[in-house]
Amino acid sequence: MRHYVKTAAAVALTFGLVVAMARVSGFLLLPLALVLILGLGYVGSQILAGSPSPYPRIASGVFERTESEPIQLSETEACESCTDQEGPGQRRITYRELVFLGVPLARLSTTQVILCDLCADPVAALEDEKLDAIDRELERDR
């Protein structure tokens, strides 16, 4: 709730600054008001449409989210951590986005990482007796 109050205060302050700028230079009032109304209309339509969002409805600011998909490692898609070229792996794509009220407005950056299952989750690999980290490292050296 505290984050929501900060966001509402920031929006009100921004709107107040826009109105003050428009009073000083009258020609900015119409374009700025139009952009503000269209932006809030877009966010409102996304909220009312109920389109699925990876963020909670009160989220505002810059957020990161990661998607992961299973892949089979190969020479072209090797693990970036240990350079393993065989076996199952994961492609992790991290998006850094500007979010307002749970609606992603702009994607700021995208990064992609390819990892083998051992590097992606070493604790789970150690708990699995078939995929012990020491045994796997010995197999690589052979």
Short mmCIF file of N, CA, C and O in Angstrom, two decimals:
data_model
loop_
_atom_site.label_atom_id
_atom_site.label_comp_id
_atom_site.label_asym_id
_atom_site.label_seq_id
_atom_site.Cartn_x
_atom_site.Cartn_y
_atom_site.Cartn_z
N MET A 1 0.83 -1.19 0.00
CA MET A 1 0.00 0.00 0.00
C MET A 1 0.87 1.25 0.00
O MET A 1 0.55 2.22 -0.65
N ARG A 2 1.98 1.20 0.70
CA ARG A 2 2.87 2.36 0.79
C ARG A 2 3.44 2.71 -0.59
O ARG A 2 3.55 3.87 -0.94
N HIS A 3 3.77 1.67 -1.38
CA HIS A 3 4.31 1.90 -2.72
C HIS A 3 3.25 2.57 -3.61
O HIS A 3 3.57 3.42 -4.43
N TYR A 4 1.98 2.16 -3.44
CA TYR A 4 0.90 2.74 -4.22
C TYR A 4 0.75 4.22 -3.91
O TYR A 4 0.52 5.04 -4.81
N VAL A 5 0.87 4.59 -2.64
CA VAL A 5 0.75 6.00 -2.24
C VAL A 5 1.90 6.81 -2.84
O VAL A 5 1.69 7.93 -3.33
N LYS A 6 3.11 6.26 -2.85
CA LYS A 6 4.25 6.96 -3.45
C LYS A 6 4.02 7.16 -4.95
O LYS A 6 4.31 8.23 -5.49
N THR A 7 3.50 6.16 -5.62
CA THR A 7 3.24 6.27 -7.05
C THR A 7 2.17 7.32 -7.34
O THR A 7 2.32 8.14 -8.25
N ALA A 8 1.11 7.31 -6.55
CA ALA A 8 0.04 8.30 -6.75
C ALA A 8 0.57 9.71 -6.49
O ALA A 8 0.23 10.66 -7.22
N ALA A 9 1.43 9.88 -5.49
CA ALA A 9 2.02 11.19 -5.21
C ALA A 9 2.92 11.64 -6.35
O ALA A 9 2.92 12.81 -6.74
N ALA A 10 3.69 10.70 -6.92
CA ALA A 10 4.56 11.05 -8.04
C ALA A 10 3.76 11.45 -9.27
O ALA A 10 4.11 12.41 -9.97
N VAL A 11 2.65 10.75 -9.53
CA VAL A 11 1.79 11.11 -10.67
C VAL A 11 1.17 12.48 -10.45
O VAL A 11 1.13 13.31 -11.38
N ALA A 12 0.69 12.75 -9.25
CA ALA A 12 0.09 14.06 -8.95
C ALA A 12 1.12 15.17 -9.07
O ALA A 12 0.83 16.25 -9.62
N LEU A 13 2.33 14.95 -8.58
CA LEU A 13 3.39 15.94 -8.69
C LEU A 13 3.75 16.20 -10.15
O LEU A 13 3.92 17.35 -10.57
N THR A 14 3.85 15.13 -10.93
CA THR A 14 4.15 15.28 -12.36
C THR A 14 3.06 16.07 -13.06
O THR A 14 3.34 16.96 -13.88
N PHE A 15 1.81 15.76 -12.76
CA PHE A 15 0.70 16.48 -13.37
C PHE A 15 0.75 17.96 -12.97
O PHE A 15 0.53 18.84 -13.80
N GLY A 16 1.06 18.24 -11.71
CA GLY A 16 1.17 19.62 -11.25
C GLY A 16 2.28 20.37 -11.97
O GLY A 16 2.12 21.54 -12.35
N LEU A 17 3.42 19.71 -12.17
CA LEU A 17 4.53 20.34 -12.91
C LEU A 17 4.16 20.59 -14.37
O LEU A 17 4.53 21.62 -14.93
N VAL A 18 3.43 19.67 -14.97
CA VAL A 18 3.00 19.85 -16.36
C VAL A 18 2.07 21.05 -16.47
O VAL A 18 2.20 21.88 -17.38
N VAL A 19 1.14 21.17 -15.54
CA VAL A 19 0.21 22.30 -15.57
C VAL A 19 0.96 23.62 -15.35
O VAL A 19 0.70 24.62 -16.02
N ALA A 20 1.95 23.60 -14.43
CA ALA A 20 2.74 24.82 -14.18
C ALA A 20 3.54 25.21 -15.42
O ALA A 20 3.63 26.38 -15.77
N MET A 21 4.12 24.22 -16.10
CA MET A 21 4.88 24.52 -17.32
C MET A 21 3.95 25.06 -18.40
O MET A 21 4.31 25.96 -19.16
N ALA A 22 2.75 24.50 -18.48
CA ALA A 22 1.82 24.93 -19.51
C ALA A 22 1.33 26.35 -19.25
O ALA A 22 1.08 27.11 -20.19
N ARG A 23 1.22 26.75 -18.00
CA ARG A 23 0.80 28.12 -17.69
C ARG A 23 1.89 29.10 -18.08
O ARG A 23 1.60 30.20 -18.53
N VAL A 24 3.15 28.70 -17.92
CA VAL A 24 4.26 29.59 -18.29
C VAL A 24 4.35 29.71 -19.81
O VAL A 24 4.49 30.79 -20.35
N SER A 25 4.29 28.58 -20.49
CA SER A 25 4.33 28.60 -21.95
C SER A 25 3.08 27.89 -22.46
O SER A 25 3.02 26.66 -22.47
N GLY A 26 2.10 28.64 -22.86
CA GLY A 26 0.78 28.13 -23.20
C GLY A 26 0.74 27.13 -24.33
O GLY A 26 -0.16 26.29 -24.39
N PHE A 27 1.72 27.13 -25.23
CA PHE A 27 1.64 26.24 -26.38
C PHE A 27 1.92 24.78 -26.00
O PHE A 27 1.61 23.88 -26.76
N LEU A 28 2.48 24.51 -24.83
CA LEU A 28 2.74 23.14 -24.41
C LEU A 28 1.53 22.46 -23.78
O LEU A 28 1.51 21.25 -23.62
N LEU A 29 0.54 23.23 -23.41
CA LEU A 29 -0.59 22.68 -22.67
C LEU A 29 -1.33 21.60 -23.45
O LEU A 29 -1.56 20.51 -22.93
N LEU A 30 -1.68 21.87 -24.67
CA LEU A 30 -2.47 20.91 -25.44
C LEU A 30 -1.70 19.61 -25.71
O LEU A 30 -2.23 18.53 -25.45
N PRO A 31 -0.46 19.65 -26.23
CA PRO A 31 0.24 18.37 -26.47
C PRO A 31 0.49 17.57 -25.18
O PRO A 31 0.33 16.36 -25.16
N LEU A 32 0.86 18.26 -24.11
CA LEU A 32 1.13 17.54 -22.87
C LEU A 32 -0.14 16.94 -22.28
O LEU A 32 -0.14 15.82 -21.78
N ALA A 33 -1.21 17.67 -22.32
CA ALA A 33 -2.48 17.15 -21.81
C ALA A 33 -2.95 15.96 -22.66
O ALA A 33 -3.45 14.97 -22.12
N LEU A 34 -2.76 16.06 -23.97
CA LEU A 34 -3.15 14.97 -24.87
C LEU A 34 -2.33 13.71 -24.58
O LEU A 34 -2.89 12.62 -24.49
N VAL A 35 -1.03 13.85 -24.39
CA VAL A 35 -0.17 12.71 -24.08
C VAL A 35 -0.57 12.10 -22.74
O VAL A 35 -0.65 10.87 -22.60
N LEU A 36 -0.84 12.93 -21.76
CA LEU A 36 -1.24 12.44 -20.44
C LEU A 36 -2.57 11.69 -20.51
O LEU A 36 -2.70 10.59 -19.96
N ILE A 37 -3.53 12.23 -21.22
CA ILE A 37 -4.83 11.58 -21.33
C ILE A 37 -4.72 10.27 -22.10
O ILE A 37 -5.30 9.25 -21.70
N LEU A 38 -3.97 10.26 -23.20
CA LEU A 38 -3.81 9.03 -23.97
C LEU A 38 -3.07 7.97 -23.17
O LEU A 38 -3.42 6.78 -23.22
N GLY A 39 -2.05 8.36 -22.43
CA GLY A 39 -1.29 7.41 -21.61
C GLY A 39 -2.15 6.79 -20.52
O GLY A 39 -2.15 5.57 -20.32
N LEU A 40 -2.89 7.63 -19.81
CA LEU A 40 -3.78 7.11 -18.77
C LEU A 40 -4.92 6.29 -19.37
O LEU A 40 -5.35 5.30 -18.77
N GLY A 41 -5.37 6.64 -20.55
CA GLY A 41 -6.41 5.86 -21.24
C GLY A 41 -5.90 4.48 -21.62
O GLY A 41 -6.61 3.48 -21.47
N TYR A 42 -4.65 4.41 -22.08
CA TYR A 42 -4.06 3.12 -22.44
C TYR A 42 -3.93 2.23 -21.21
O TYR A 42 -4.32 1.06 -21.23
N VAL A 43 -3.40 2.79 -20.12
CA VAL A 43 -3.25 2.01 -18.89
C VAL A 43 -4.62 1.58 -18.37
O VAL A 43 -4.81 0.42 -17.98
N GLY A 44 -5.59 2.48 -18.40
CA GLY A 44 -6.93 2.14 -17.95
C GLY A 44 -7.57 1.06 -18.79
O GLY A 44 -8.23 0.14 -18.27
N SER A 45 -7.39 1.11 -20.11
CA SER A 45 -7.97 0.08 -20.98
C SER A 45 -7.32 -1.28 -20.75
O SER A 45 -7.99 -2.31 -20.80
N GLN A 46 -6.02 -1.30 -20.47
CA GLN A 46 -5.34 -2.56 -20.17
C GLN A 46 -5.84 -3.16 -18.86
O GLN A 46 -6.00 -4.36 -18.74
N ILE A 47 -6.07 -2.29 -17.88
CA ILE A 47 -6.57 -2.78 -16.59
C ILE A 47 -8.00 -3.29 -16.72
O ILE A 47 -8.34 -4.36 -16.22
N LEU A 48 -8.86 -2.53 -17.42
CA LEU A 48 -10.25 -2.94 -17.56
C LEU A 48 -10.42 -4.17 -18.44
O LEU A 48 -11.32 -4.98 -18.22
N ALA A 49 -9.54 -4.32 -19.45
CA ALA A 49 -9.63 -5.48 -20.33
C ALA A 49 -9.23 -6.75 -19.60
O ALA A 49 -9.56 -7.86 -20.02
N GLY A 50 -8.49 -6.59 -18.50
CA GLY A 50 -8.09 -7.76 -17.73
C GLY A 50 -7.04 -8.59 -18.44
O GLY A 50 -6.93 -9.78 -18.19
N SER A 51 -6.27 -7.95 -19.32
CA SER A 51 -5.23 -8.69 -20.02
C SER A 51 -4.19 -9.19 -19.01
O SER A 51 -3.86 -8.50 -18.05
N PRO A 52 -3.69 -10.41 -19.20
CA PRO A 52 -2.75 -10.97 -18.23
C PRO A 52 -1.47 -10.16 -18.17
O PRO A 52 -0.91 -9.77 -19.19
N SER A 53 -1.03 -9.90 -16.98
CA SER A 53 0.19 -9.13 -16.76
C SER A 53 1.08 -9.90 -15.80
O SER A 53 0.58 -10.47 -14.82
N PRO A 54 2.38 -9.92 -16.04
CA PRO A 54 3.27 -10.62 -15.11
C PRO A 54 3.50 -9.84 -13.83
O PRO A 54 4.20 -10.32 -12.94
N TYR A 55 2.94 -8.65 -13.72
CA TYR A 55 3.17 -7.80 -12.55
C TYR A 55 1.87 -7.59 -11.79
O TYR A 55 0.79 -7.59 -12.39
N PRO A 56 1.94 -7.36 -10.48
CA PRO A 56 0.72 -7.02 -9.73
C PRO A 56 0.18 -5.66 -10.16
O PRO A 56 0.92 -4.83 -10.67
N ARG A 57 -1.10 -5.44 -9.97
CA ARG A 57 -1.75 -4.20 -10.45
C ARG A 57 -1.23 -2.94 -9.79
O ARG A 57 -1.41 -1.86 -10.33
N ILE A 58 -0.60 -3.01 -8.65
CA ILE A 58 -0.09 -1.80 -8.00
C ILE A 58 1.38 -1.56 -8.31
O ILE A 58 1.96 -0.60 -7.82
N ALA A 59 2.00 -2.41 -9.14
CA ALA A 59 3.42 -2.27 -9.46
C ALA A 59 3.64 -1.07 -10.38
O ALA A 59 2.98 -0.93 -11.41
N SER A 60 4.56 -0.21 -9.99
CA SER A 60 4.94 0.94 -10.81
C SER A 60 6.43 1.16 -10.64
O SER A 60 6.96 1.09 -9.54
N GLY A 61 7.11 1.43 -11.75
CA GLY A 61 8.56 1.65 -11.72
C GLY A 61 9.25 0.76 -12.74
O GLY A 61 8.65 0.29 -13.70
N VAL A 62 10.53 0.52 -12.52
CA VAL A 62 11.33 -0.32 -13.40
C VAL A 62 11.45 -1.70 -12.74
O VAL A 62 11.91 -1.81 -11.60
N PHE A 63 11.02 -2.74 -13.46
CA PHE A 63 11.02 -4.10 -12.93
C PHE A 63 11.71 -5.03 -13.92
O PHE A 63 11.76 -4.76 -15.12
N GLU A 64 12.21 -6.15 -13.39
CA GLU A 64 12.80 -7.20 -14.22
C GLU A 64 11.98 -8.47 -14.05
O GLU A 64 11.53 -8.78 -12.96
N ARG A 65 11.81 -9.18 -15.16
CA ARG A 65 11.17 -10.49 -15.11
C ARG A 65 11.97 -11.43 -15.99
O ARG A 65 12.59 -11.02 -16.98
N THR A 66 11.99 -12.69 -15.62
CA THR A 66 12.78 -13.69 -16.32
C THR A 66 11.88 -14.80 -16.81
O THR A 66 11.07 -15.32 -16.05
N GLU A 67 12.05 -15.16 -18.07
CA GLU A 67 11.35 -16.31 -18.65
C GLU A 67 12.40 -17.36 -18.98
O GLU A 67 13.50 -17.03 -19.41
N SER A 68 12.05 -18.61 -18.79
CA SER A 68 13.00 -19.68 -19.05
C SER A 68 12.33 -20.75 -19.89
O SER A 68 11.15 -21.06 -19.69
N GLU A 69 13.07 -21.30 -20.84
CA GLU A 69 12.54 -22.37 -21.67
C GLU A 69 13.60 -23.46 -21.80
O GLU A 69 14.80 -23.16 -21.91
N PRO A 70 13.19 -24.73 -21.77
CA PRO A 70 14.17 -25.81 -21.89
C PRO A 70 14.68 -25.94 -23.33
O PRO A 70 13.92 -25.76 -24.29
N ILE A 71 15.97 -26.21 -23.47
CA ILE A 71 16.58 -26.41 -24.78
C ILE A 71 17.54 -27.59 -24.69
O ILE A 71 17.86 -28.08 -23.60
N GLN A 72 18.01 -28.03 -25.83
CA GLN A 72 19.05 -29.05 -25.90
C GLN A 72 20.33 -28.33 -26.30
O GLN A 72 20.38 -27.64 -27.31
N LEU A 73 21.37 -28.47 -25.49
CA LEU A 73 22.64 -27.79 -25.76
C LEU A 73 23.29 -28.35 -27.02
O LEU A 73 23.15 -29.53 -27.34
N SER A 74 23.98 -27.50 -27.76
CA SER A 74 24.69 -27.91 -28.97
C SER A 74 25.93 -27.03 -29.11
O SER A 74 26.23 -26.22 -28.24
N GLU A 75 26.63 -27.20 -30.22
CA GLU A 75 27.82 -26.37 -30.45
C GLU A 75 27.47 -24.90 -30.60
O GLU A 75 28.22 -24.02 -30.19
N THR A 76 26.32 -24.63 -31.20
CA THR A 76 25.91 -23.23 -31.38
C THR A 76 25.28 -22.65 -30.12
O THR A 76 25.28 -21.44 -29.94
N GLU A 77 24.72 -23.52 -29.29
CA GLU A 77 24.09 -23.08 -28.04
C GLU A 77 24.73 -23.81 -26.87
O GLU A 77 24.16 -24.73 -26.30
N ALA A 78 25.93 -23.39 -26.50
CA ALA A 78 26.66 -24.00 -25.39
C ALA A 78 26.39 -23.23 -24.10
O ALA A 78 26.01 -22.06 -24.13
N CYS A 79 26.62 -23.90 -22.98
CA CYS A 79 26.45 -23.26 -21.67
C CYS A 79 27.46 -22.12 -21.55
O CYS A 79 28.64 -22.30 -21.81
N GLU A 80 26.99 -20.95 -21.15
CA GLU A 80 27.87 -19.79 -21.05
C GLU A 80 28.72 -19.80 -19.80
O GLU A 80 29.68 -19.05 -19.70
N SER A 81 28.39 -20.68 -18.84
CA SER A 81 29.14 -20.73 -17.60
C SER A 81 30.27 -21.75 -17.65
O SER A 81 31.39 -21.46 -17.30
N CYS A 82 29.95 -22.97 -18.11
CA CYS A 82 30.97 -24.03 -18.11
C CYS A 82 31.32 -24.52 -19.51
O CYS A 82 32.10 -25.45 -19.66
N THR A 83 30.74 -23.94 -20.55
CA THR A 83 30.96 -24.27 -21.97
C THR A 83 30.58 -25.71 -22.31
O THR A 83 31.11 -26.29 -23.25
N ASP A 84 29.67 -26.32 -21.54
CA ASP A 84 29.18 -27.66 -21.85
C ASP A 84 28.34 -27.58 -23.12
O ASP A 84 27.52 -26.68 -23.29
N GLN A 85 28.53 -28.55 -24.04
CA GLN A 85 27.83 -28.52 -25.32
C GLN A 85 26.88 -29.70 -25.50
O GLN A 85 26.33 -29.89 -26.58
N GLU A 86 26.69 -30.50 -24.46
CA GLU A 86 25.83 -31.67 -24.57
C GLU A 86 24.83 -31.69 -23.42
O GLU A 86 25.11 -31.19 -22.34
N GLY A 87 23.68 -32.28 -23.69
CA GLY A 87 22.69 -32.47 -22.64
C GLY A 87 21.63 -31.39 -22.61
O GLY A 87 21.60 -30.48 -23.44
N PRO A 88 20.75 -31.49 -21.63
CA PRO A 88 19.67 -30.51 -21.52
C PRO A 88 20.16 -29.20 -20.91
O PRO A 88 21.15 -29.16 -20.18
N GLY A 89 19.46 -28.14 -21.24
CA GLY A 89 19.81 -26.83 -20.71
C GLY A 89 18.61 -25.92 -20.67
O GLY A 89 17.47 -26.34 -20.90
N GLN A 90 18.88 -24.64 -20.39
CA GLN A 90 17.82 -23.64 -20.31
C GLN A 90 18.26 -22.37 -21.02
O GLN A 90 19.42 -21.99 -20.96
N ARG A 91 17.30 -21.73 -21.67
CA ARG A 91 17.52 -20.39 -22.21
C ARG A 91 16.73 -19.45 -21.30
O ARG A 91 15.52 -19.55 -21.19
N ARG A 92 17.45 -18.54 -20.64
CA ARG A 92 16.80 -17.57 -19.76
C ARG A 92 16.84 -16.20 -20.42
O ARG A 92 17.91 -15.69 -20.74
N ILE A 93 15.66 -15.61 -20.57
CA ILE A 93 15.55 -14.28 -21.15
C ILE A 93 15.05 -13.35 -20.05
O ILE A 93 13.99 -13.59 -19.46
N THR A 94 15.82 -12.30 -19.77
CA THR A 94 15.46 -11.34 -18.73
C THR A 94 15.04 -10.03 -19.39
O THR A 94 15.78 -9.48 -20.19
N TYR A 95 13.85 -9.57 -19.06
CA TYR A 95 13.32 -8.32 -19.58
C TYR A 95 13.36 -7.28 -18.46
O TYR A 95 12.93 -7.54 -17.35
N ARG A 96 13.85 -6.10 -18.79
CA ARG A 96 13.80 -4.95 -17.86
C ARG A 96 12.80 -3.99 -18.46
O ARG A 96 12.99 -3.48 -19.56
N GLU A 97 11.70 -3.72 -17.71
CA GLU A 97 10.59 -2.97 -18.27
C GLU A 97 10.16 -1.82 -17.36
O GLU A 97 10.29 -1.90 -16.14
N LEU A 98 9.62 -0.78 -17.98
CA LEU A 98 9.00 0.33 -17.27
C LEU A 98 7.53 -0.03 -17.10
O LEU A 98 6.83 -0.28 -18.08
N VAL A 99 7.06 -0.08 -15.85
CA VAL A 99 5.71 -0.55 -15.53
C VAL A 99 4.96 0.55 -14.79
O VAL A 99 5.52 1.21 -13.91
N PHE A 100 3.68 0.74 -15.15
CA PHE A 100 2.82 1.67 -14.42
C PHE A 100 1.51 0.97 -14.14
O PHE A 100 0.81 0.53 -15.06
N LEU A 101 1.16 0.85 -12.86
CA LEU A 101 -0.05 0.17 -12.40
C LEU A 101 -0.18 -1.24 -12.99
O LEU A 101 -1.25 -1.66 -13.42
N GLY A 102 0.93 -1.96 -13.05
CA GLY A 102 0.92 -3.34 -13.52
C GLY A 102 0.96 -3.51 -15.02
O GLY A 102 1.00 -4.63 -15.52
N VAL A 103 0.96 -2.41 -15.78
CA VAL A 103 0.96 -2.48 -17.24
C VAL A 103 2.37 -2.14 -17.74
O VAL A 103 2.86 -1.04 -17.49
N PRO A 104 3.04 -3.07 -18.44
CA PRO A 104 4.35 -2.76 -19.00
C PRO A 104 4.21 -1.71 -20.12
O PRO A 104 3.49 -1.92 -21.09
N LEU A 105 4.88 -0.57 -19.95
CA LEU A 105 4.78 0.51 -20.94
C LEU A 105 5.91 0.45 -21.95
O LEU A 105 5.70 0.72 -23.13
N ALA A 106 7.13 0.14 -21.51
CA ALA A 106 8.27 0.13 -22.42
C ALA A 106 9.29 -0.91 -21.95
O ALA A 106 9.51 -1.08 -20.75
N ARG A 107 9.89 -1.60 -22.89
CA ARG A 107 10.96 -2.55 -22.59
C ARG A 107 12.28 -1.80 -22.69
O ARG A 107 12.63 -1.26 -23.74
N LEU A 108 13.00 -1.75 -21.58
CA LEU A 108 14.25 -1.00 -21.52
C LEU A 108 15.44 -1.82 -22.01
O LEU A 108 16.33 -1.29 -22.67
N SER A 109 15.47 -3.11 -21.68
CA SER A 109 16.56 -3.97 -22.15
C SER A 109 16.13 -5.42 -22.10
O SER A 109 15.20 -5.79 -21.39
N THR A 110 16.83 -6.24 -22.88
CA THR A 110 16.59 -7.67 -22.92
C THR A 110 17.94 -8.37 -22.92
O THR A 110 18.82 -8.01 -23.71
N THR A 111 18.11 -9.34 -22.04
CA THR A 111 19.34 -10.14 -22.01
C THR A 111 18.97 -11.61 -22.09
O THR A 111 17.93 -12.03 -21.61
N GLN A 112 19.86 -12.38 -22.73
CA GLN A 112 19.63 -13.80 -22.91
C GLN A 112 20.85 -14.57 -22.43
O GLN A 112 21.98 -14.21 -22.74
N VAL A 113 20.61 -15.63 -21.66
CA VAL A 113 21.68 -16.47 -21.13
C VAL A 113 21.31 -17.93 -21.38
O VAL A 113 20.16 -18.32 -21.17
N ILE A 114 22.28 -18.73 -21.83
CA ILE A 114 22.08 -20.15 -22.03
C ILE A 114 22.92 -20.88 -20.99
O ILE A 114 24.12 -20.66 -20.88
N LEU A 115 22.25 -21.76 -20.21
CA LEU A 115 22.92 -22.49 -19.14
C LEU A 115 22.56 -23.96 -19.21
O LEU A 115 21.44 -24.32 -19.60
N CYS A 116 23.51 -24.83 -18.82
CA CYS A 116 23.18 -26.25 -18.67
C CYS A 116 22.38 -26.40 -17.38
O CYS A 116 22.32 -25.48 -16.56
N ASP A 117 21.78 -27.56 -17.18
CA ASP A 117 20.95 -27.76 -15.99
C ASP A 117 21.76 -27.67 -14.70
O ASP A 117 21.27 -27.20 -13.68
N LEU A 118 23.02 -28.11 -14.75
CA LEU A 118 23.87 -28.04 -13.56
C LEU A 118 24.16 -26.60 -13.17
O LEU A 118 24.06 -26.22 -12.01
N CYS A 119 24.51 -25.76 -14.13
CA CYS A 119 24.81 -24.35 -13.84
C CYS A 119 23.54 -23.56 -13.52
O CYS A 119 23.59 -22.60 -12.76
N ALA A 120 22.42 -23.96 -14.09
CA ALA A 120 21.16 -23.26 -13.85
C ALA A 120 20.69 -23.46 -12.42
O ALA A 120 20.18 -22.53 -11.79
N ASP A 121 20.86 -24.67 -11.88
CA ASP A 121 20.42 -24.95 -10.51
C ASP A 121 21.37 -25.95 -9.88
O ASP A 121 21.09 -27.15 -9.85
N PRO A 122 22.52 -25.50 -9.38
CA PRO A 122 23.51 -26.44 -8.84
C PRO A 122 23.04 -27.18 -7.60
O PRO A 122 23.43 -28.31 -7.37
N VAL A 123 22.17 -26.58 -6.78
CA VAL A 123 21.70 -27.25 -5.57
C VAL A 123 20.84 -28.46 -5.93
O VAL A 123 20.99 -29.54 -5.36
N ALA A 124 19.95 -28.31 -6.90
CA ALA A 124 19.10 -29.43 -7.32
C ALA A 124 19.95 -30.53 -7.95
O ALA A 124 19.66 -31.71 -7.78
N ALA A 125 21.00 -30.15 -8.67
CA ALA A 125 21.87 -31.15 -9.28
C ALA A 125 22.64 -31.93 -8.22
O ALA A 125 22.88 -33.12 -8.38
N LEU A 126 23.02 -31.28 -7.12
CA LEU A 126 23.72 -31.98 -6.05
C LEU A 126 22.79 -32.92 -5.30
O LEU A 126 23.21 -33.97 -4.83
N GLU A 127 21.52 -32.58 -5.17
CA GLU A 127 20.56 -33.42 -4.47
C GLU A 127 20.17 -34.64 -5.30
O GLU A 127 19.77 -35.66 -4.75
N ASP A 128 20.31 -34.57 -6.62
CA ASP A 128 19.97 -35.68 -7.49
C ASP A 128 21.19 -36.61 -7.57
O ASP A 128 22.25 -36.21 -8.03
N GLU A 129 21.03 -37.84 -7.15
CA GLU A 129 22.17 -38.76 -7.11
C GLU A 129 22.68 -39.10 -8.49
O GLU A 129 23.86 -39.39 -8.67
N LYS A 130 21.80 -39.12 -9.49
CA LYS A 130 22.23 -39.46 -10.85
C LYS A 130 23.07 -38.34 -11.46
O LYS A 130 23.88 -38.59 -12.33
N LEU A 131 22.88 -37.10 -11.03
CA LEU A 131 23.53 -35.95 -11.65
C LEU A 131 24.37 -35.22 -10.62
O LEU A 131 24.20 -34.05 -10.37
N ASP A 132 25.29 -35.93 -10.00
CA ASP A 132 26.17 -35.34 -9.00
C ASP A 132 27.18 -34.43 -9.70
O ASP A 132 27.71 -34.76 -10.76
N ALA A 133 27.46 -33.26 -9.15
CA ALA A 133 28.32 -32.27 -9.79
C ALA A 133 29.74 -32.79 -9.96
O ALA A 133 30.38 -32.54 -10.99
N ILE A 134 30.25 -33.52 -8.99
CA ILE A 134 31.62 -34.05 -9.09
C ILE A 134 31.71 -35.09 -10.20
O ILE A 134 32.64 -35.06 -11.02
N ASP A 135 30.74 -36.00 -10.27
CA ASP A 135 30.74 -37.01 -11.33
C ASP A 135 30.64 -36.38 -12.71
O ASP A 135 31.30 -36.80 -13.65
N ARG A 136 29.82 -35.37 -12.82
CA ARG A 136 29.66 -34.70 -14.12
C ARG A 136 30.95 -34.00 -14.54
O ARG A 136 31.33 -34.02 -15.69
N GLU A 137 31.65 -33.40 -13.59
CA GLU A 137 32.92 -32.74 -13.89
C GLU A 137 33.97 -33.75 -14.31
O GLU A 137 34.75 -33.51 -15.22
N LEU A 138 33.96 -34.93 -13.68
CA LEU A 138 34.89 -35.99 -14.07
C LEU A 138 34.59 -36.48 -15.48
O LEU A 138 35.51 -36.79 -16.24
N GLU A 139 33.31 -36.60 -15.85
CA GLU A 139 32.93 -37.02 -17.19
C GLU A 139 33.41 -36.02 -18.24
O GLU A 139 33.79 -36.39 -19.34
N ARG A 140 33.39 -34.74 -17.94
CA ARG A 140 33.84 -33.73 -18.89
C ARG A 140 35.34 -33.84 -19.16
O ARG A 140 35.79 -33.56 -20.25
N ASP A 141 36.09 -34.21 -18.13
CA ASP A 141 37.55 -34.29 -18.29
C ASP A 141 37.99 -35.51 -19.09
O ASP A 141 39.12 -35.56 -19.57
N ARG A 142 37.13 -36.52 -19.22
CA ARG A 142 37.52 -37.75 -19.94
C ARG A 142 37.64 -37.54 -21.41
O ARG A 142 37.16 -36.88 -22.13
#
